[in-house]
């Protein structure tokens, strides 16, 4: 006890004991390193760090977008008043809502015929009450361009899925174009050409089809044309497309106002709903 008290009272003795013990450790274990430390060339894939959970993606008329966990929306019985899905700015309103998973891809099409894409997990996350973020802040849109369509795509890697699905486009002048989804699987930061838009025209709609869909195109004067998707041959992204609806003979301001694609194999998609302004 006297020795221990002396050690505690004398810093020099304590340091001497520590040095002696460290020398013993060095003599016993001081051989060369038996393992190598090397730099790893592997990149971290952000996708592996994000759970592939279902989310609700909401998009407003002015292009504010967000994703919200489905757990934010509680189940209500028939006849309920519903719950607020998004807060919008003045003169804005909710225009699109769909369910995706975090690992899905979002194809974004503009009036000029360009396509941009992003992962769903890159869409800003928000609550039901938040407004979201302007799409112009997420992709490099031209100042005079405008987003007109969004496609929720589950896979851009599987060759069978890519070659078995198509992006079908329609312009306001009635031009139709179909391109394999595979042509959209290699993104660029400044977007890619989806269709060559002719002067005086602009892209109106984009639909994801499976090669066996039925296409219905409607015009402002109340007319509609129905044809099989297989009647339109696939084209490259740089092509202009073919005439899907003849607008001659109608009013001067006649133009296409919408296109829908119905899955022929799905009995629930054998009817279409048409709503006029009045």
mmCIF file of C-alpha atoms in Angstrom:
data_model
loop_
_atom_site.group_PDB
_atom_site.id
_atom_site.type_symbol
_atom_site.label_atom_id
_atom_site.label_comp_id
_atom_site.label_asym_id
_atom_site.label_seq_id
_atom_site.Cartn_x
_atom_site.Cartn_y
_atom_site.Cartn_z
ATOM 1 C CA UNK A 1 0.000 0.000 0.000
ATOM 2 C CA UNK A 2 2.866 2.328 0.811
ATOM 3 C CA UNK A 3 4.325 1.704 -2.686
ATOM 4 C CA UNK A 4 1.017 2.365 -4.412
ATOM 5 C CA UNK A 5 0.539 5.588 -2.493
ATOM 6 C CA UNK A 6 4.035 6.624 -3.520
ATOM 7 C CA UNK A 7 3.225 5.931 -7.186
ATOM 8 C CA UNK A 8 0.035 7.969 -7.004
ATOM 9 C CA UNK A 9 1.867 10.833 -5.400
ATOM 10 C CA UNK A 10 4.823 10.892 -7.824
ATOM 11 C CA UNK A 11 4.128 11.649 -11.509
ATOM 12 C CA UNK A 12 7.669 10.652 -12.474
ATOM 13 C CA UNK A 13 7.183 7.164 -11.030
ATOM 14 C CA UNK A 14 3.886 6.785 -12.911
ATOM 15 C CA UNK A 15 5.449 7.762 -16.238
ATOM 16 C CA UNK A 16 8.350 5.376 -15.623
ATOM 17 C CA UNK A 17 5.991 2.460 -14.997
ATOM 18 C CA UNK A 18 4.029 3.284 -18.167
ATOM 19 C CA UNK A 19 7.225 3.370 -20.250
ATOM 20 C CA UNK A 20 8.376 0.004 -18.868
ATOM 21 C CA UNK A 21 5.022 -1.613 -19.660
ATOM 22 C CA UNK A 22 4.954 -0.176 -23.188
ATOM 23 C CA UNK A 23 8.482 -1.496 -23.829
ATOM 24 C CA UNK A 24 7.303 -4.974 -22.794
ATOM 25 C CA UNK A 25 4.358 -4.727 -25.214
ATOM 26 C CA UNK A 26 6.671 -3.577 -28.010
ATOM 27 C CA UNK A 27 9.141 -6.434 -27.426
ATOM 28 C CA UNK A 28 6.337 -8.988 -27.375
ATOM 29 C CA UNK A 29 4.130 -7.730 -30.237
ATOM 30 C CA UNK A 30 6.427 -5.405 -32.201
ATOM 31 C CA UNK A 31 6.618 -7.535 -35.380
ATOM 32 C CA UNK A 32 5.716 -6.327 -38.872
ATOM 33 C CA UNK A 33 2.040 -5.640 -39.772
ATOM 34 C CA UNK A 34 0.397 -8.839 -40.924
ATOM 35 C CA UNK A 35 -2.440 -7.136 -42.869
ATOM 36 C CA UNK A 36 -2.327 -4.694 -45.762
ATOM 37 C CA UNK A 37 -4.282 -1.420 -45.852
ATOM 38 C CA UNK A 38 -5.274 -0.654 -49.445
ATOM 39 C CA UNK A 39 -7.536 1.968 -51.000
ATOM 40 C CA UNK A 40 -10.810 0.552 -52.301
ATOM 41 C CA UNK A 41 -11.983 1.494 -55.780
ATOM 42 C CA UNK A 42 -15.603 0.585 -55.086
ATOM 43 C CA UNK A 43 -18.135 3.404 -55.318
ATOM 44 C CA UNK A 44 -20.999 3.737 -52.888
ATOM 45 C CA UNK A 45 -24.339 3.313 -54.647
ATOM 46 C CA UNK A 46 -26.810 5.714 -53.069
ATOM 47 C CA UNK A 47 -29.646 3.447 -54.191
ATOM 48 C CA UNK A 48 -28.435 0.738 -51.800
ATOM 49 C CA UNK A 49 -28.801 3.141 -48.880
ATOM 50 C CA UNK A 50 -32.439 4.076 -49.591
ATOM 51 C CA UNK A 51 -35.360 1.784 -48.793
ATOM 52 C CA UNK A 52 -37.555 1.054 -51.817
ATOM 53 C CA UNK A 53 -40.746 2.183 -50.102
ATOM 54 C CA UNK A 54 -43.970 3.375 -51.795
ATOM 55 C CA UNK A 55 -44.524 7.128 -51.896
ATOM 56 C CA UNK A 56 -47.127 9.498 -53.291
ATOM 57 C CA UNK A 57 -45.739 11.920 -55.891
ATOM 58 C CA UNK A 58 -47.737 15.129 -56.316
ATOM 59 C CA UNK A 59 -47.231 17.721 -59.057
ATOM 60 C CA UNK A 60 -48.974 21.086 -59.266
ATOM 61 C CA UNK A 61 -50.049 23.021 -62.360
ATOM 62 C CA UNK A 62 -47.115 25.427 -61.947
ATOM 63 C CA UNK A 63 -44.653 22.548 -61.671
ATOM 64 C CA UNK A 64 -44.092 22.161 -57.933
ATOM 65 C CA UNK A 65 -43.232 18.553 -57.145
ATOM 66 C CA UNK A 66 -42.700 16.512 -53.988
ATOM 67 C CA UNK A 67 -42.884 12.961 -52.670
ATOM 68 C CA UNK A 68 -44.668 11.991 -49.489
ATOM 69 C CA UNK A 69 -44.619 8.714 -47.576
ATOM 70 C CA UNK A 70 -47.891 6.836 -47.912
ATOM 71 C CA UNK A 71 -48.016 6.572 -44.139
ATOM 72 C CA UNK A 72 -48.873 10.299 -44.145
ATOM 73 C CA UNK A 73 -52.258 9.443 -45.624
ATOM 74 C CA UNK A 74 -54.663 7.647 -43.310
ATOM 75 C CA UNK A 75 -57.319 5.296 -44.657
ATOM 76 C CA UNK A 76 -60.842 6.713 -44.719
ATOM 77 C CA UNK A 77 -64.168 5.048 -45.318
ATOM 78 C CA UNK A 78 -66.397 5.741 -48.296
ATOM 79 C CA UNK A 79 -68.024 9.154 -48.063
ATOM 80 C CA UNK A 80 -65.173 10.733 -46.083
ATOM 81 C CA UNK A 81 -64.088 14.316 -46.647
ATOM 82 C CA UNK A 82 -60.543 13.253 -47.535
ATOM 83 C CA UNK A 83 -57.269 14.732 -46.318
ATOM 84 C CA UNK A 84 -55.164 17.566 -47.721
ATOM 85 C CA UNK A 85 -52.527 16.134 -50.030
ATOM 86 C CA UNK A 86 -50.619 19.327 -50.784
ATOM 87 C CA UNK A 87 -50.547 23.062 -50.139
ATOM 88 C CA UNK A 88 -50.466 25.140 -53.323
ATOM 89 C CA UNK A 89 -49.559 28.740 -54.054
ATOM 90 C CA UNK A 90 -52.049 31.343 -55.256
ATOM 91 C CA UNK A 91 -53.327 30.594 -58.784
ATOM 92 C CA UNK A 92 -51.879 27.066 -58.541
ATOM 93 C CA UNK A 93 -53.622 23.732 -58.117
ATOM 94 C CA UNK A 94 -52.781 20.042 -57.887
ATOM 95 C CA UNK A 95 -52.590 18.536 -61.370
ATOM 96 C CA UNK A 96 -51.071 15.066 -61.034
ATOM 97 C CA UNK A 97 -50.850 12.429 -58.312
ATOM 98 C CA UNK A 98 -49.488 8.900 -58.573
ATOM 99 C CA UNK A 99 -47.927 6.228 -56.387
ATOM 100 C CA UNK A 100 -44.350 5.135 -57.065
ATOM 101 C CA UNK A 101 -41.504 3.596 -55.111
ATOM 102 C CA UNK A 102 -38.289 5.370 -54.194
ATOM 103 C CA UNK A 103 -36.249 3.372 -56.721
ATOM 104 C CA UNK A 104 -38.540 4.186 -59.664
ATOM 105 C CA UNK A 105 -37.588 6.597 -62.435
ATOM 106 C CA UNK A 106 -39.458 9.729 -63.490
ATOM 107 C CA UNK A 107 -39.308 10.703 -67.173
ATOM 108 C CA UNK A 108 -40.072 14.395 -67.677
ATOM 109 C CA UNK A 109 -41.192 15.665 -71.102
ATOM 110 C CA UNK A 110 -41.332 19.285 -72.272
ATOM 111 C CA UNK A 111 -43.172 21.236 -74.975
ATOM 112 C CA UNK A 112 -40.000 21.435 -77.063
ATOM 113 C CA UNK A 113 -39.821 17.650 -77.220
ATOM 114 C CA UNK A 114 -36.997 17.101 -74.736
ATOM 115 C CA UNK A 115 -36.903 14.445 -72.044
ATOM 116 C CA UNK A 116 -35.221 14.609 -68.636
ATOM 117 C CA UNK A 117 -35.180 11.939 -65.977
ATOM 118 C CA UNK A 118 -34.577 11.604 -62.299
ATOM 119 C CA UNK A 119 -34.911 8.989 -59.604
ATOM 120 C CA UNK A 120 -37.963 9.209 -57.391
ATOM 121 C CA UNK A 121 -35.727 9.313 -54.308
ATOM 122 C CA UNK A 122 -34.201 12.528 -55.721
ATOM 123 C CA UNK A 123 -37.595 14.252 -55.628
ATOM 124 C CA UNK A 124 -37.682 16.475 -52.517
ATOM 125 C CA UNK A 125 -39.537 14.810 -49.666
ATOM 126 C CA UNK A 126 -42.307 16.769 -47.990
ATOM 127 C CA UNK A 127 -45.302 16.477 -45.735
ATOM 128 C CA UNK A 128 -48.911 16.661 -46.884
ATOM 129 C CA UNK A 129 -48.924 20.364 -46.042
ATOM 130 C CA UNK A 130 -45.732 21.356 -47.890
ATOM 131 C CA UNK A 131 -45.764 22.957 -51.359
ATOM 132 C CA UNK A 132 -42.894 21.033 -52.895
ATOM 133 C CA UNK A 133 -40.103 22.389 -55.062
ATOM 134 C CA UNK A 134 -40.219 23.873 -58.560
ATOM 135 C CA UNK A 135 -39.244 21.316 -61.196
ATOM 136 C CA UNK A 136 -37.067 23.996 -62.865
ATOM 137 C CA UNK A 137 -34.756 23.778 -59.852
ATOM 138 C CA UNK A 138 -34.324 20.020 -60.263
ATOM 139 C CA UNK A 139 -33.667 19.649 -64.018
ATOM 140 C CA UNK A 140 -31.971 21.973 -66.508
ATOM 141 C CA UNK A 141 -34.981 23.290 -68.438
ATOM 142 C CA UNK A 142 -34.658 26.041 -71.021
ATOM 143 C CA UNK A 143 -36.128 29.326 -69.819
ATOM 144 C CA UNK A 144 -38.788 29.280 -72.568
ATOM 145 C CA UNK A 145 -39.676 25.591 -72.198
ATOM 146 C CA UNK A 146 -42.431 23.992 -70.116
ATOM 147 C CA UNK A 147 -43.038 20.513 -68.702
ATOM 148 C CA UNK A 148 -46.131 18.861 -70.209
ATOM 149 C CA UNK A 149 -45.941 15.213 -69.114
ATOM 150 C CA UNK A 150 -44.435 12.890 -66.516
ATOM 151 C CA UNK A 151 -44.002 9.119 -66.794
ATOM 152 C CA UNK A 152 -43.480 6.869 -63.773
ATOM 153 C CA UNK A 153 -41.197 4.018 -64.910
ATOM 154 C CA UNK A 154 -40.367 1.071 -62.671
ATOM 155 C CA UNK A 155 -37.212 -0.137 -64.450
ATOM 156 C CA UNK A 156 -34.641 1.335 -66.839
ATOM 157 C CA UNK A 157 -32.114 -1.499 -66.568
ATOM 158 C CA UNK A 158 -33.842 -4.775 -67.490
ATOM 159 C CA UNK A 159 -33.440 -5.342 -71.279
ATOM 160 C CA UNK A 160 -36.694 -7.311 -71.595
ATOM 161 C CA UNK A 161 -38.675 -4.559 -69.882
ATOM 162 C CA UNK A 162 -36.971 -1.813 -71.898
ATOM 163 C CA UNK A 163 -37.608 -3.475 -75.256
ATOM 164 C CA UNK A 164 -41.139 -4.564 -74.317
ATOM 165 C CA UNK A 165 -42.354 -1.060 -73.450
ATOM 166 C CA UNK A 166 -42.636 2.113 -75.482
ATOM 167 C CA UNK A 167 -42.982 5.843 -75.005
ATOM 168 C CA UNK A 168 -45.835 7.082 -77.184
ATOM 169 C CA UNK A 169 -45.935 10.833 -77.809
ATOM 170 C CA UNK A 170 -48.576 13.143 -79.265
ATOM 171 C CA UNK A 171 -48.319 16.788 -80.340
ATOM 172 C CA UNK A 172 -51.044 19.442 -80.499
ATOM 173 C CA UNK A 173 -51.002 19.169 -84.324
ATOM 174 C CA UNK A 174 -51.882 15.459 -84.152
ATOM 175 C CA UNK A 175 -48.433 13.975 -84.752
ATOM 176 C CA UNK A 176 -47.899 10.559 -83.103
ATOM 177 C CA UNK A 177 -44.569 8.932 -82.379
ATOM 178 C CA UNK A 178 -43.587 5.676 -80.659
ATOM 179 C CA UNK A 179 -40.075 4.863 -79.420
ATOM 180 C CA UNK A 180 -38.801 1.930 -77.369
ATOM 181 C CA UNK A 181 -38.247 2.689 -73.696
ATOM 182 C CA UNK A 182 -34.664 1.496 -74.153
ATOM 183 C CA UNK A 183 -33.910 4.708 -76.060
ATOM 184 C CA UNK A 184 -34.582 6.668 -72.848
ATOM 185 C CA UNK A 185 -32.378 4.564 -70.556
ATOM 186 C CA UNK A 186 -29.195 6.664 -70.870
ATOM 187 C CA UNK A 187 -29.739 10.074 -69.262
ATOM 188 C CA UNK A 188 -27.892 13.349 -69.780
ATOM 189 C CA UNK A 189 -27.863 16.302 -67.420
ATOM 190 C CA UNK A 190 -29.208 18.683 -70.086
ATOM 191 C CA UNK A 191 -31.847 16.226 -71.317
ATOM 192 C CA UNK A 192 -32.237 14.257 -74.539
ATOM 193 C CA UNK A 193 -34.347 14.731 -77.667
ATOM 194 C CA UNK A 194 -37.614 12.798 -77.419
ATOM 195 C CA UNK A 195 -39.164 14.052 -80.666
ATOM 196 C CA UNK A 196 -38.236 16.534 -83.368
ATOM 197 C CA UNK A 197 -40.932 19.214 -83.066
ATOM 198 C CA UNK A 198 -42.000 20.944 -86.256
ATOM 199 C CA UNK A 199 -42.473 24.714 -86.428
ATOM 200 C CA UNK A 200 -45.736 25.876 -84.882
ATOM 201 C CA UNK A 201 -46.240 22.639 -82.971
ATOM 202 C CA UNK A 202 -45.388 21.426 -79.473
ATOM 203 C CA UNK A 203 -45.485 18.200 -77.497
ATOM 204 C CA UNK A 204 -48.762 17.634 -75.664
ATOM 205 C CA UNK A 205 -48.827 14.130 -74.136
ATOM 206 C CA UNK A 206 -46.554 11.190 -73.321
ATOM 207 C CA UNK A 207 -47.761 7.711 -72.371
ATOM 208 C CA UNK A 208 -45.972 4.498 -71.395
ATOM 209 C CA UNK A 209 -47.357 1.666 -73.544
ATOM 210 C CA UNK A 210 -46.687 -2.062 -73.879
ATOM 211 C CA UNK A 211 -47.028 -2.575 -77.630
ATOM 212 C CA UNK A 212 -50.585 -3.876 -77.290
ATOM 213 C CA UNK A 213 -52.344 -0.674 -76.238
ATOM 214 C CA UNK A 214 -55.174 1.190 -77.922
ATOM 215 C CA UNK A 215 -54.644 4.904 -78.547
ATOM 216 C CA UNK A 216 -57.413 7.512 -78.493
ATOM 217 C CA UNK A 217 -56.660 11.084 -79.593
ATOM 218 C CA UNK A 218 -59.257 13.841 -79.138
ATOM 219 C CA UNK A 219 -59.425 17.317 -80.693
ATOM 220 C CA UNK A 220 -60.835 20.630 -79.504
ATOM 221 C CA UNK A 221 -63.849 20.409 -81.843
ATOM 222 C CA UNK A 222 -65.077 17.252 -80.079
ATOM 223 C CA UNK A 223 -63.753 14.624 -82.483
ATOM 224 C CA UNK A 224 -61.680 11.579 -81.553
ATOM 225 C CA UNK A 225 -59.711 8.951 -83.425
ATOM 226 C CA UNK A 226 -59.055 5.429 -82.126
ATOM 227 C CA UNK A 227 -56.334 3.121 -83.424
ATOM 228 C CA UNK A 228 -54.117 0.290 -82.267
ATOM 229 C CA UNK A 229 -50.658 1.112 -80.988
ATOM 230 C CA UNK A 230 -49.302 -1.605 -83.291
ATOM 231 C CA UNK A 231 -50.381 0.543 -86.261
ATOM 232 C CA UNK A 232 -47.546 2.938 -85.379
ATOM 233 C CA UNK A 233 -44.061 1.625 -86.076
ATOM 234 C CA UNK A 234 -41.264 2.377 -83.580
ATOM 235 C CA UNK A 235 -38.962 5.263 -84.506
ATOM 236 C CA UNK A 236 -35.738 6.736 -83.199
ATOM 237 C CA UNK A 237 -35.744 9.629 -80.746
ATOM 238 C CA UNK A 238 -34.738 12.143 -83.404
ATOM 239 C CA UNK A 239 -37.668 11.364 -85.718
ATOM 240 C CA UNK A 240 -40.657 13.698 -86.083
ATOM 241 C CA UNK A 241 -43.383 11.039 -86.025
ATOM 242 C CA UNK A 242 -46.390 10.396 -88.263
ATOM 243 C CA UNK A 243 -49.857 11.902 -88.521
ATOM 244 C CA UNK A 244 -52.128 10.377 -85.901
ATOM 245 C CA UNK A 245 -55.124 12.673 -86.385
ATOM 246 C CA UNK A 246 -56.119 14.807 -89.356
ATOM 247 C CA UNK A 247 -57.250 18.215 -88.094
ATOM 248 C CA UNK A 248 -58.138 19.705 -91.476
ATOM 249 C CA UNK A 249 -61.765 20.602 -92.141
ATOM 250 C CA UNK A 250 -62.392 21.836 -88.604
ATOM 251 C CA UNK A 251 -62.180 25.326 -87.081
ATOM 252 C CA UNK A 252 -58.967 27.279 -87.561
ATOM 253 C CA UNK A 253 -58.049 26.977 -83.888
ATOM 254 C CA UNK A 254 -58.647 23.225 -83.866
ATOM 255 C CA UNK A 255 -55.924 21.201 -82.173
ATOM 256 C CA UNK A 256 -55.417 18.022 -80.190
ATOM 257 C CA UNK A 257 -56.356 18.479 -76.530
ATOM 258 C CA UNK A 258 -55.557 15.021 -75.181
ATOM 259 C CA UNK A 259 -54.388 11.456 -75.762
ATOM 260 C CA UNK A 260 -55.010 8.343 -73.695
ATOM 261 C CA UNK A 261 -53.552 4.836 -73.987
ATOM 262 C CA UNK A 262 -55.734 1.882 -72.967
ATOM 263 C CA UNK A 263 -54.248 -1.522 -72.162
ATOM 264 C CA UNK A 264 -56.113 -4.038 -74.322
ATOM 265 C CA UNK A 265 -55.265 -6.834 -71.866
ATOM 266 C CA UNK A 266 -56.815 -5.002 -68.904
ATOM 267 C CA UNK A 267 -60.645 -5.213 -68.799
ATOM 268 C CA UNK A 268 -60.708 -2.226 -66.454
ATOM 269 C CA UNK A 269 -59.230 -0.005 -69.181
ATOM 270 C CA UNK A 270 -61.852 -0.586 -71.870
ATOM 271 C CA UNK A 271 -63.718 2.630 -71.210
ATOM 272 C CA UNK A 272 -62.731 6.272 -71.498
ATOM 273 C CA UNK A 273 -64.252 9.327 -69.822
ATOM 274 C CA UNK A 274 -64.642 12.585 -71.750
ATOM 275 C CA UNK A 275 -65.378 15.855 -69.910
ATOM 276 C CA UNK A 276 -66.079 19.192 -71.635
ATOM 277 C CA UNK A 277 -65.500 22.677 -70.223
ATOM 278 C CA UNK A 278 -69.234 23.177 -69.668
#
